[in-house]
PDB file of C-alpha atoms in Angstrom:
ATOM      1  CA  MET D   1     -28.150  35.140 -12.165  1.00 68.00           C
ATOM      2  CA  LEU D   2     -26.022  35.401  -9.026  1.00 80.00           C
ATOM      3  CA  LYS D   3     -22.346  36.079  -9.800  1.00 89.00           C
ATOM      4  CA  ASN D   4     -19.149  35.470  -7.817  1.00 91.00           C
ATOM      5  CA  TYR D   5     -16.086  37.529  -7.067  1.00 93.00           C
ATOM      6  CA  LEU D   6     -12.421  36.735  -6.412  1.00 94.00           C
ATOM      7  CA  GLU D   7     -10.084  39.135  -4.659  1.00 94.00           C
ATOM      8  CA  PHE D   8      -6.295  38.976  -4.664  1.00 94.00           C
ATOM      9  CA  GLY D   9      -3.750  41.125  -2.895  1.00 95.00           C
ATOM     10  CA  THR D  10      -1.732  41.346   0.290  1.00 97.00           C
ATOM     11  CA  ILE D  11      -2.658  41.580   3.959  1.00 95.00           C
ATOM     12  CA  GLN D  12      -0.567  42.898   6.834  1.00 94.00           C
ATOM     13  CA  ASN D  13      -1.675  43.801  10.342  1.00 92.00           C
ATOM     14  CA  LYS D  14      -5.254  43.088   9.248  1.00 90.00           C
ATOM     15  CA  LYS D  15      -4.985  45.742   6.534  1.00 94.00           C
ATOM     16  CA  LYS D  16      -5.743  44.571   2.999  1.00 93.00           C
ATOM     17  CA  ARG D  17      -4.191  45.957  -0.153  1.00 95.00           C
ATOM     18  CA  ILE D  18      -6.182  44.764  -3.157  1.00 94.00           C
ATOM     19  CA  TYR D  19      -4.221  44.022  -6.328  1.00 95.00           C
ATOM     20  CA  GLU D  20      -7.137  42.782  -8.418  1.00 95.00           C
ATOM     21  CA  LEU D  21     -10.849  42.133  -8.015  1.00 93.00           C
ATOM     22  CA  LYS D  22     -12.541  39.852 -10.537  1.00 95.00           C
ATOM     23  CA  LYS D  23     -16.318  39.536 -10.912  1.00 94.00           C
ATOM     24  CA  GLY D  24     -18.360  37.038 -12.897  1.00 94.00           C
ATOM     25  CA  PHE D  25     -19.112  33.318 -12.894  1.00 90.00           C
ATOM     26  CA  LEU D  26     -15.871  32.357 -11.170  1.00 93.00           C
ATOM     27  CA  TYR D  27     -16.709  29.218  -9.217  1.00 90.00           C
ATOM     28  CA  ASP D  28     -14.396  27.134 -11.439  1.00 93.00           C
ATOM     29  CA  TRP D  29     -11.604  29.708 -11.063  1.00 93.00           C
ATOM     30  CA  TYR D  30     -11.758  29.179  -7.305  1.00 93.00           C
ATOM     31  CA  MET D  31     -12.079  25.385  -7.350  1.00 94.00           C
ATOM     32  CA  LEU D  32      -9.573  24.406 -10.056  1.00 95.00           C
ATOM     33  CA  PRO D  33      -6.397  25.624  -8.264  1.00 95.00           C
ATOM     34  CA  ARG D  34      -7.681  24.071  -5.038  1.00 95.00           C
ATOM     35  CA  TYR D  35      -7.978  20.622  -6.619  1.00 96.00           C
ATOM     36  CA  PHE D  36      -4.814  21.055  -8.684  1.00 97.00           C
ATOM     37  CA  ASN D  37      -2.848  21.795  -5.514  1.00 97.00           C
ATOM     38  CA  ASP D  38      -4.093  18.471  -4.115  1.00 97.00           C
ATOM     39  CA  LEU D  39      -2.783  16.706  -7.241  1.00 97.00           C
ATOM     40  CA  TYR D  40       0.583  18.373  -6.747  1.00 97.00           C
ATOM     41  CA  ILE D  41       0.697  17.414  -3.049  1.00 96.00           C
ATOM     42  CA  LEU D  42      -0.352  13.809  -3.755  1.00 96.00           C
ATOM     43  CA  ASP D  43       2.303  13.446  -6.436  1.00 95.00           C
ATOM     44  CA  LYS D  44       4.928  14.970  -4.161  1.00 94.00           C
ATOM     45  CA  PHE D  45       4.116  12.543  -1.336  1.00 93.00           C
ATOM     46  CA  SER D  46       3.343   9.511  -3.524  1.00 89.00           C
ATOM     47  CA  LYS D  47       6.644   7.780  -2.783  1.00 84.00           C
ATOM     48  CA  THR D  48       6.756   8.553   0.923  1.00 82.00           C
ATOM     49  CA  LYS D  49       5.084   6.822   3.862  1.00 84.00           C
ATOM     50  CA  ASP D  50       4.422  10.047   5.758  1.00 91.00           C
ATOM     51  CA  LEU D  51       0.641  10.115   5.456  1.00 94.00           C
ATOM     52  CA  LYS D  52       0.310  12.199   8.610  1.00 92.00           C
ATOM     53  CA  LYS D  53       2.194  15.081   7.021  1.00 95.00           C
ATOM     54  CA  LEU D  54       0.368  14.563   3.728  1.00 95.00           C
ATOM     55  CA  SER D  55      -2.998  14.857   5.483  1.00 95.00           C
ATOM     56  CA  THR D  56      -2.075  18.326   6.776  1.00 95.00           C
ATOM     57  CA  LYS D  57      -1.365  19.516   3.227  1.00 95.00           C
ATOM     58  CA  LEU D  58      -4.592  18.296   1.572  1.00 96.00           C
ATOM     59  CA  HIS D  59      -7.548  20.637   1.412  1.00 94.00           C
ATOM     60  CA  HIS D  60      -9.703  17.956   3.083  1.00 93.00           C
ATOM     61  CA  LYS D  61      -7.777  15.262   4.947  1.00 94.00           C
ATOM     62  CA  GLU D  62     -11.021  13.223   4.969  1.00 95.00           C
ATOM     63  CA  ASP D  63     -10.370  12.557   1.268  1.00 96.00           C
ATOM     64  CA  LEU D  64      -7.857   9.927   2.372  1.00 97.00           C
ATOM     65  CA  LYS D  65     -10.520   7.721   3.971  1.00 97.00           C
ATOM     66  CA  PHE D  66     -12.968   8.035   1.052  1.00 97.00           C
ATOM     67  CA  ASN D  67     -10.236   7.194  -1.453  1.00 98.00           C
ATOM     68  CA  PHE D  68      -9.085   4.282   0.672  1.00 98.00           C
ATOM     69  CA  VAL D  69     -12.589   2.814   0.254  1.00 98.00           C
ATOM     70  CA  ILE D  70     -12.376   3.348  -3.517  1.00 98.00           C
ATOM     71  CA  PHE D  71      -8.935   1.712  -3.525  1.00 98.00           C
ATOM     72  CA  LEU D  72     -10.319  -1.395  -1.778  1.00 98.00           C
ATOM     73  CA  LEU D  73     -13.312  -1.617  -4.131  1.00 98.00           C
ATOM     74  CA  LEU D  74     -11.105  -1.275  -7.226  1.00 97.00           C
ATOM     75  CA  LYS D  75      -8.575  -3.740  -5.859  1.00 95.00           C
ATOM     76  CA  ASN D  76     -11.234  -6.445  -5.462  1.00 94.00           C
ATOM     77  CA  SER D  77     -13.186  -5.749  -8.638  1.00 94.00           C
ATOM     78  CA  LYS D  78     -12.743  -7.870 -11.777  1.00 92.00           C
ATOM     79  CA  LYS D  79     -14.060  -5.097 -14.009  1.00 91.00           C
ATOM     80  CA  LYS D  80     -11.879  -2.042 -13.498  1.00 96.00           C
ATOM     81  CA  ILE D  81     -14.380   0.690 -14.293  1.00 98.00           C
ATOM     82  CA  PHE D  82     -14.638   3.772 -12.106  1.00 98.00           C
ATOM     83  CA  TYR D  83     -17.333   6.436 -12.436  1.00 98.00           C
ATOM     84  CA  GLU D  84     -17.514   9.704 -10.503  1.00 98.00           C
ATOM     85  CA  TYR D  85     -20.400  12.134 -10.540  1.00 98.00           C
ATOM     86  CA  GLY D  86     -18.611  15.483 -10.481  1.00 96.00           C
ATOM     87  CA  GLN D  87     -15.125  14.159 -11.176  1.00 96.00           C
ATOM     88  CA  THR D  88     -13.468  17.633 -11.021  1.00 95.00           C
ATOM     89  CA  LEU D  89      -9.788  16.835 -11.829  1.00 96.00           C
ATOM     90  CA  PHE D  90      -9.941  13.062 -11.168  1.00 97.00           C
ATOM     91  CA  GLU D  91      -7.836  13.281  -8.002  1.00 97.00           C
ATOM     92  CA  LYS D  92      -8.679   9.576  -7.548  1.00 97.00           C
ATOM     93  CA  ILE D  93      -5.962   8.699 -10.066  1.00 97.00           C
ATOM     94  CA  PHE D  94      -3.331  10.267  -7.830  1.00 97.00           C
ATOM     95  CA  PHE D  95      -4.804   8.783  -4.646  1.00 97.00           C
ATOM     96  CA  LEU D  96      -4.614   5.320  -6.216  1.00 97.00           C
ATOM     97  CA  LYS D  97      -0.953   5.858  -7.076  1.00 96.00           C
ATOM     98  CA  LEU D  98      -0.359   6.911  -3.466  1.00 96.00           C
ATOM     99  CA  PHE D  99      -1.964   3.741  -2.039  1.00 96.00           C
ATOM    100  CA  LEU D 100      -0.190   1.420  -4.478  1.00 96.00           C
ATOM    101  CA  ASN D 101       3.148   2.877  -3.409  1.00 95.00           C
ATOM    102  CA  PHE D 102       2.216   2.852   0.271  1.00 95.00           C
ATOM    103  CA  PHE D 103       1.297  -0.855   0.181  1.00 95.00           C
ATOM    104  CA  ASN D 104       4.047  -1.778  -2.331  1.00 95.00           C
ATOM    105  CA  LEU D 105       1.490  -3.135  -4.804  1.00 95.00           C
ATOM    106  CA  LYS D 106       1.656  -3.465  -8.567  1.00 94.00           C
ATOM    107  CA  PRO D 107      -0.685  -1.370 -10.777  1.00 94.00           C
ATOM    108  CA  LEU D 108      -4.251  -2.714 -10.898  1.00 94.00           C
ATOM    109  CA  GLY D 109      -4.269  -2.895 -14.697  1.00 92.00           C
ATOM    110  CA  ASP D 110      -6.102  -0.796 -17.241  1.00 94.00           C
ATOM    111  CA  ILE D 111      -8.747   1.154 -15.334  1.00 97.00           C
ATOM    112  CA  LYS D 112     -11.502   2.884 -17.250  1.00 98.00           C
ATOM    113  CA  TRP D 113     -11.870   6.293 -15.609  1.00 98.00           C
ATOM    114  CA  ARG D 114     -15.277   7.807 -16.350  1.00 98.00           C
ATOM    115  CA  GLY D 115     -17.036  10.858 -14.982  1.00 98.00           C
ATOM    116  CA  ASN D 116     -19.256  13.809 -15.608  1.00 98.00           C
ATOM    117  CA  ASP D 117     -18.964  17.418 -14.549  1.00 97.00           C
ATOM    118  CA  ILE D 118     -20.882  20.575 -15.402  1.00 94.00           C
ATOM    119  CA  SER D 119     -17.571  22.453 -15.546  1.00 95.00           C
ATOM    120  CA  LYS D 120     -16.201  22.698 -19.082  1.00 96.00           C
ATOM    121  CA  LEU D 121     -12.943  23.891 -17.515  1.00 96.00           C
ATOM    122  CA  PHE D 122     -12.575  20.692 -15.441  1.00 97.00           C
ATOM    123  CA  ASN D 123     -13.513  18.501 -18.394  1.00 97.00           C
ATOM    124  CA  PHE D 124     -10.992  20.265 -20.624  1.00 97.00           C
ATOM    125  CA  PHE D 125      -8.302  19.632 -17.991  1.00 97.00           C
ATOM    126  CA  CYS D 126      -9.119  15.902 -17.691  1.00 97.00           C
ATOM    127  CA  LYS D 127      -9.180  15.351 -21.448  1.00 97.00           C
ATOM    128  CA  ASN D 128      -5.754  16.943 -21.895  1.00 97.00           C
ATOM    129  CA  PHE D 129      -3.936  16.088 -18.658  1.00 97.00           C
ATOM    130  CA  TYR D 130      -4.642  12.323 -18.724  1.00 97.00           C
ATOM    131  CA  LYS D 131      -4.012  11.519 -22.400  1.00 96.00           C
ATOM    132  CA  ASP D 132      -1.956   8.445 -21.480  1.00 96.00           C
ATOM    133  CA  LEU D 133      -4.841   6.948 -19.451  1.00 97.00           C
ATOM    134  CA  ASN D 134      -8.247   5.515 -20.336  1.00 98.00           C
ATOM    135  CA  VAL D 135     -10.208   8.624 -19.365  1.00 98.00           C
ATOM    136  CA  LYS D 136     -13.555   9.827 -20.682  1.00 98.00           C
ATOM    137  CA  VAL D 137     -15.526  12.720 -19.231  1.00 98.00           C
ATOM    138  CA  PHE D 138     -18.978  14.019 -20.037  1.00 98.00           C
ATOM    139  CA  ASN D 139     -20.924  17.225 -19.542  1.00 97.00           C
ATOM    140  CA  ASN D 140     -23.961  15.250 -18.361  1.00 96.00           C
ATOM    141  CA  PHE D 141     -24.588  12.148 -16.294  1.00 97.00           C
ATOM    142  CA  SER D 142     -23.886   9.079 -18.471  1.00 97.00           C
ATOM    143  CA  VAL D 143     -25.846   6.007 -17.373  1.00 97.00           C
ATOM    144  CA  GLU D 144     -24.306   4.006 -20.219  1.00 97.00           C
ATOM    145  CA  ASN D 145     -20.793   4.553 -18.817  1.00 97.00           C
ATOM    146  CA  LEU D 146     -21.986   3.977 -15.260  1.00 97.00           C
ATOM    147  CA  LYS D 147     -22.842   0.319 -15.966  1.00 96.00           C
ATOM    148  CA  ASN D 148     -20.829  -2.222 -13.927  1.00 96.00           C
ATOM    149  CA  SER D 149     -18.681   0.559 -12.504  1.00 98.00           C
ATOM    150  CA  ILE D 150     -17.459   1.458  -9.048  1.00 98.00           C
ATOM    151  CA  PHE D 151     -19.257   4.698  -8.310  1.00 98.00           C
ATOM    152  CA  PHE D 152     -18.286   7.671  -6.191  1.00 98.00           C
ATOM    153  CA  ALA D 153     -19.650  11.137  -5.509  1.00 97.00           C
ATOM    154  CA  LYS D 154     -18.823  13.736  -2.914  1.00 93.00           C
ATOM    155  CA  GLY D 155     -21.743  14.340  -0.572  1.00 89.00           C
ATOM    156  CA  VAL D 156     -22.053  17.992  -1.516  1.00 92.00           C
ATOM    157  CA  THR D 157     -22.179  17.068  -5.223  1.00 95.00           C
ATOM    158  CA  LEU D 158     -25.253  14.908  -4.642  1.00 96.00           C
ATOM    159  CA  LEU D 159     -26.888  17.758  -2.728  1.00 95.00           C
ATOM    160  CA  TYR D 160     -26.432  20.086  -5.715  1.00 95.00           C
ATOM    161  CA  LEU D 161     -28.912  17.872  -7.618  1.00 94.00           C
ATOM    162  CA  LYS D 162     -32.599  18.712  -7.361  1.00 94.00           C
ATOM    163  CA  ASN D 163     -33.517  15.143  -8.307  1.00 94.00           C
ATOM    164  CA  ASN D 164     -30.817  13.444  -6.206  1.00 96.00           C
ATOM    165  CA  ILE D 165     -33.040  10.555  -5.067  1.00 97.00           C
ATOM    166  CA  LYS D 166     -33.957   9.745  -8.664  1.00 97.00           C
ATOM    167  CA  THR D 167     -30.286   9.924  -9.647  1.00 97.00           C
ATOM    168  CA  LEU D 168     -29.252   7.645  -6.759  1.00 98.00           C
ATOM    169  CA  ASN D 169     -31.883   5.133  -7.843  1.00 97.00           C
ATOM    170  CA  SER D 170     -30.276   4.998 -11.300  1.00 98.00           C
ATOM    171  CA  ILE D 171     -26.820   4.720  -9.713  1.00 98.00           C
ATOM    172  CA  PHE D 172     -27.812   1.747  -7.524  1.00 98.00           C
ATOM    173  CA  LYS D 173     -29.413  -0.012 -10.488  1.00 97.00           C
ATOM    174  CA  ASN D 174     -26.555   0.403 -12.943  1.00 98.00           C
ATOM    175  CA  SER D 175     -23.297   0.489 -10.970  1.00 98.00           C
ATOM    176  CA  LYS D 176     -21.617  -2.609  -9.550  1.00 97.00           C
ATOM    177  CA  SER D 177     -20.660  -0.997  -6.238  1.00 98.00           C
ATOM    178  CA  GLY D 178     -19.650   2.350  -4.812  1.00 98.00           C
ATOM    179  CA  CYS D 179     -19.466   4.786  -1.964  1.00 98.00           C
ATOM    180  CA  PHE D 180     -20.562   8.291  -1.081  1.00 98.00           C
ATOM    181  CA  ASP D 181     -21.484  10.425   1.911  1.00 97.00           C
ATOM    182  CA  ILE D 182     -24.762  12.258   2.264  1.00 97.00           C
ATOM    183  CA  SER D 183     -26.830  14.428   4.592  1.00 95.00           C
ATOM    184  CA  LEU D 184     -30.531  13.704   5.040  1.00 95.00           C
ATOM    185  CA  VAL D 185     -33.307  15.700   6.703  1.00 94.00           C
ATOM    186  CA  LYS D 186     -36.657  14.857   8.217  1.00 92.00           C
ATOM    187  CA  SER D 187     -38.512  17.421   6.104  1.00 89.00           C
ATOM    188  CA  LYS D 188     -37.602  18.831   2.685  1.00 84.00           C
ATOM    189  CA  LYS D 189     -35.038  21.615   2.931  1.00 85.00           C
ATOM    190  CA  ASN D 190     -33.026  23.761   0.539  1.00 89.00           C
ATOM    191  CA  LEU D 191     -29.992  25.795   1.587  1.00 87.00           C
ATOM    192  CA  HIS D 192     -28.544  28.669  -0.466  1.00 88.00           C
ATOM    193  CA  LEU D 193     -24.769  29.031  -0.151  1.00 88.00           C
ATOM    194  CA  ASN D 194     -22.677  32.167  -0.556  1.00 85.00           C
ATOM    195  CA  THR D 195     -20.910  30.439  -3.472  1.00 84.00           C
ATOM    196  CA  GLY D 196     -24.113  30.904  -5.480  1.00 83.00           C
ATOM    197  CA  LYS D 197     -24.967  27.181  -5.272  1.00 87.00           C
ATOM    198  CA  THR D 198     -28.049  25.646  -3.647  1.00 92.00           C
ATOM    199  CA  LEU D 199     -28.144  22.425  -1.630  1.00 93.00           C
ATOM    200  CA  TYR D 200     -31.211  20.194  -2.000  1.00 95.00           C
ATOM    201  CA  PHE D 201     -31.432  17.861   0.991  1.00 95.00           C
ATOM    202  CA  PRO D 202     -33.323  14.577   0.418  1.00 95.00           C
ATOM    203  CA  THR D 203     -35.522  13.348   3.237  1.00 95.00           C
ATOM    204  CA  ILE D 204     -34.687  10.402   5.468  1.00 95.00           C
ATOM    205  CA  ASN D 205     -37.861   8.582   4.415  1.00 95.00           C
ATOM    206  CA  GLU D 206     -37.068   9.019   0.702  1.00 96.00           C
ATOM    207  CA  PHE D 207     -33.633   7.535   1.242  1.00 96.00           C
ATOM    208  CA  ILE D 208     -34.901   4.611   3.332  1.00 96.00           C
ATOM    209  CA  LYS D 209     -37.485   3.728   0.651  1.00 96.00           C
ATOM    210  CA  LEU D 210     -34.723   3.832  -1.973  1.00 97.00           C
ATOM    211  CA  ILE D 211     -32.508   1.492   0.070  1.00 96.00           C
ATOM    212  CA  LYS D 212     -35.345  -0.957   0.709  1.00 96.00           C
ATOM    213  CA  LYS D 213     -36.213  -1.408  -2.976  1.00 95.00           C
ATOM    214  CA  SER D 214     -32.596  -1.792  -4.103  1.00 97.00           C
ATOM    215  CA  ASP D 215     -31.058  -5.235  -4.658  1.00 96.00           C
ATOM    216  CA  LYS D 216     -27.721  -3.989  -3.294  1.00 97.00           C
ATOM    217  CA  HIS D 217     -26.316  -4.573   0.189  1.00 97.00           C
ATOM    218  CA  PHE D 218     -25.412  -1.482   2.177  1.00 97.00           C
ATOM    219  CA  ILE D 219     -22.818  -0.616   4.794  1.00 97.00           C
ATOM    220  CA  PHE D 220     -23.497   2.523   6.833  1.00 97.00           C
ATOM    221  CA  ARG D 221     -20.815   4.195   8.920  1.00 97.00           C
ATOM    222  CA  ASN D 222     -19.860   7.451  10.612  1.00 97.00           C
ATOM    223  CA  ILE D 223     -23.520   8.144  11.335  1.00 96.00           C
ATOM    224  CA  LYS D 224     -24.014  11.568  12.911  1.00 94.00           C
ATOM    225  CA  LYS D 225     -27.374  12.849  14.052  1.00 91.00           C
ATOM    226  CA  SER D 226     -27.642  16.578  14.648  1.00 85.00           C
ATOM    227  CA  GLU D 227     -30.628  17.902  16.529  1.00 72.00           C
ATOM    228  CA  LYS D 228     -33.745  15.879  15.737  1.00 72.00           C
ATOM    229  CA  ASN D 229     -34.177  16.403  12.034  1.00 86.00           C
ATOM    230  CA  LYS D 230     -30.823  15.823  10.295  1.00 92.00           C
ATOM    231  CA  ILE D 231     -28.478  12.879   9.792  1.00 95.00           C
ATOM    232  CA  TYR D 232     -25.099  12.504   8.088  1.00 96.00           C
ATOM    233  CA  LEU D 233     -23.664   9.151   7.030  1.00 97.00           C
ATOM    234  CA  GLU D 234     -21.158   7.437   4.766  1.00 98.00           C
ATOM    235  CA  VAL D 235     -22.461   4.679   2.497  1.00 98.00           C
ATOM    236  CA  ILE D 236     -20.667   1.746   0.870  1.00 98.00           C
ATOM    237  CA  TYR D 237     -22.731  -0.584  -1.308  1.00 98.00           C
ATOM    238  CA  GLY D 238     -22.525  -3.511  -3.695  1.00 97.00           C
ATOM    239  CA  ASP D 239     -23.636  -7.118  -4.029  1.00 96.00           C
ATOM    240  CA  LYS D 240     -23.164  -9.428  -1.048  1.00 96.00           C
ATOM    241  CA  ASN D 241     -19.794 -10.678  -2.276  1.00 96.00           C
ATOM    242  CA  THR D 242     -18.469  -7.124  -2.675  1.00 97.00           C
ATOM    243  CA  THR D 243     -19.564  -5.906   0.759  1.00 97.00           C
ATOM    244  CA  SER D 244     -18.284  -9.121   2.401  1.00 97.00           C
ATOM    245  CA  LYS D 245     -14.863  -8.650   0.773  1.00 97.00           C
ATOM    246  CA  PHE D 246     -14.810  -5.024   1.861  1.00 97.00           C
ATOM    247  CA  LEU D 247     -15.498  -5.982   5.496  1.00 97.00           C
ATOM    248  CA  LYS D 248     -12.770  -8.647   5.391  1.00 97.00           C
ATOM    249  CA  GLU D 249     -10.291  -6.155   3.942  1.00 97.00           C
ATOM    250  CA  THR D 250     -11.027  -3.518   6.590  1.00 97.00           C
ATOM    251  CA  ASP D 251     -10.671  -6.167   9.299  1.00 97.00           C
ATOM    252  CA  PHE D 252      -7.310  -7.217   7.829  1.00 97.00           C
ATOM    253  CA  TYR D 253      -5.965  -3.647   7.721  1.00 97.00           C
ATOM    254  CA  ASN D 254      -7.276  -2.921  11.209  1.00 96.00           C
ATOM    255  CA  LYS D 255      -5.112  -5.765  12.485  1.00 96.00           C
ATOM    256  CA  LYS D 256      -2.181  -4.758  10.292  1.00 96.00           C
ATOM    257  CA  PHE D 257      -2.141  -1.202  11.642  1.00 96.00           C
ATOM    258  CA  LYS D 258      -3.332  -1.890  15.190  1.00 94.00           C
ATOM    259  CA  ASN D 259      -0.249  -0.150  16.582  1.00 95.00           C
ATOM    260  CA  LYS D 260      -0.509   2.809  14.182  1.00 95.00           C
ATOM    261  CA  LYS D 261      -3.550   4.703  15.419  1.00 94.00           C
ATOM    262  CA  ASN D 262      -2.903   7.621  13.098  1.00 95.00           C
ATOM    263  CA  ILE D 263      -3.139   5.398   9.995  1.00 96.00           C
ATOM    264  CA  ILE D 264      -6.253   3.719  11.410  1.00 97.00           C
ATOM    265  CA  LYS D 265      -7.943   7.112  11.709  1.00 96.00           C
ATOM    266  CA  LEU D 266      -6.744   8.557   8.393  1.00 97.00           C
ATOM    267  CA  PHE D 267      -8.035   5.475   6.518  1.00 97.00           C
ATOM    268  CA  GLY D 268     -11.348   5.528   8.404  1.00 97.00           C
ATOM    269  CA  LEU D 269     -10.658   2.069   9.836  1.00 97.00           C
ATOM    270  CA  ASN D 270     -11.763   3.292  13.256  1.00 96.00           C
ATOM    271  CA  LEU D 271     -15.333   3.708  11.976  1.00 96.00           C
ATOM    272  CA  LYS D 272     -17.837   1.006  12.857  1.00 96.00           C
ATOM    273  CA  ASN D 273     -19.475  -0.667   9.862  1.00 96.00           C
ATOM    274  CA  HIS D 274     -23.220  -1.323  10.073  1.00 96.00           C
ATOM    275  CA  THR D 275     -24.475  -3.773   7.445  1.00 93.00           C
ATOM    276  CA  ASP D 276     -28.026  -3.255   6.116  1.00 87.00           C
ATOM    277  CA  LYS D 277     -29.204  -1.685   9.414  1.00 89.00           C
ATOM    278  CA  ILE D 278     -31.789   0.748   8.050  1.00 89.00           C
ATOM    279  CA  ASN D 279     -33.235   1.371  11.518  1.00 88.00           C
ATOM    280  CA  LEU D 280     -30.072   3.350  12.357  1.00 86.00           C
ATOM    281  CA  LEU D 281     -31.113   5.999   9.828  1.00 88.00           C
ATOM    282  CA  LYS D 282     -34.218   7.016  11.749  1.00 80.00           C
ATOM    283  CA  VAL D 283     -34.235  10.096  13.979  1.00 76.00           C
TER     284      VAL D 283
END
């Protein structure tokens, strides 16, 4: 099996001095401090309004817009159940705290935080770091805990799954609503990364068929077509009432922050929402 390596030391004038070189299955060693630093940054900035500065400190500033969507879905949901496929360190808990402080809102009540991750290290962290919250994590995908939840997955996490279309079908059937981003291709394609992971891209036709047979309503946004055989998009879904509320909320905040273009962009409010327009997914 392919192994990883981590190198630590100093660098000056392009000359490296290696202090230690570790070899083995070290993907978690690389990812855990990256996510933990985000938790630290989010906590540090949780009581400030300086989201512009915060965005420069996060590993991916795009996480702000995805978590803003989750915040809106949780805010308008009667059942406060959240499920993430590949929850890592449950950064969502800290993002929610950030938004509640930013908008001067009271806590949303007892939220059931559920997730699964293949990393025993991440799961150990979540079980011990969030003992005062309603948190449960699993080594495998738990359909039982997915029921009536607000679902989220990072796009790359879905691409790690060989059977991602089958998994998405189960997610649409069992969750109440959710959001994710994903890349689709015209013809089946796998991509091997230098991390040792492999990406399994679903086809556009597979995804369209899945959408058509679902009873959910879908909002597509930030659609990017590269070349003639690949498409990237962000997806928000739920029943008609959920998607309607989401559109009303985004319209409200667009008006609220019309003179704060930076906030509009960081929250993804500048993105055009396309409701149930499957034809936009064709290349």
